[in-house]
Amino acid sequence: MKKVPIFLAVGVFLFMSGIYLSTKWVIVGTALSIIGGYMVGGSSYFLIHTKNKQTPK
């Protein structure tokens, strides 16, 4: 099972739910947005990095 797409999906969900929750609970929403942003950024970096390794040179 691939971890990168799962991290990407969970990261987007956390980021979007953090944006929504920051309208009511600022601290919790901001924390979720930051964690989700790190997950989306990290998983997209590794997604590109692994796809570049698979291409023949």
C-alpha positions as semicolon CSV with decimal commas, in nm:
position;residue;x (nm);y (nm);z (nm)
1;M;0,000;0,000;0,000
2;K;0,130;0,343;-0,091
3;K;0,178;0,585;0,198
4;V;0,220;0,904;-0,003
5;P;-0,136;0,927;-0,146
6;I;-0,279;0,849;0,196
7;F;-0,072;1,126;0,357
8;L;-0,178;1,363;0,079
9;A;-0,548;1,289;0,130
10;V;-0,527;1,310;0,509
11;G;-0,324;1,631;0,484
12;V;-0,579;1,797;0,258
13;F;-0,859;1,689;0,491
14;L;-0,677;1,825;0,797
15;F;-0,593;2,148;0,619
16;M;-0,951;2,209;0,507
17;S;-1,101;2,113;0,842
18;G;-0,848;2,339;1,014
19;I;-0,957;2,631;0,799
20;Y;-1,319;2,564;0,885
21;L;-1,254;2,515;1,256
22;S;-1,043;2,829;1,281
23;T;-1,362;3,034;1,247
24;K;-1,487;2,893;1,578
25;W;-1,182;2,761;1,765
26;V;-0,877;2,957;1,657
27;I;-0,603;2,756;1,828
28;V;-0,734;2,413;1,726
29;G;-0,806;2,524;1,369
30;T;-0,464;2,681;1,328
31;A;-0,290;2,372;1,463
32;L;-0,484;2,145;1,226
33;S;-0,408;2,373;0,932
34;I;-0,037;2,374;1,009
35;I;-0,022;1,997;1,051
36;G;-0,226;1,944;0,735
37;G;-0,007;2,184;0,539
38;Y;0,307;2,002;0,646
39;M;0,153;1,669;0,545
40;V;0,045;1,800;0,204
41;G;0,382;1,962;0,138
42;G;0,584;1,664;0,252
43;S;0,377;1,410;0,066
44;S;0,381;1,612;-0,256
45;Y;0,760;1,642;-0,229
46;F;0,801;1,267;-0,185
47;L;0,544;1,197;-0,458
48;I;0,749;1,397;-0,708
49;H;1,076;1,256;-0,574
50;T;0,964;0,894;-0,614
51;K;0,823;0,955;-0,962
52;N;1,154;1,109;-1,073
53;K;1,341;0,799;-0,951
54;Q;1,119;0,573;-1,162
55;T;1,186;0,749;-1,492
56;P;1,480;0,606;-1,686
57;K;1,766;0,842;-1,764
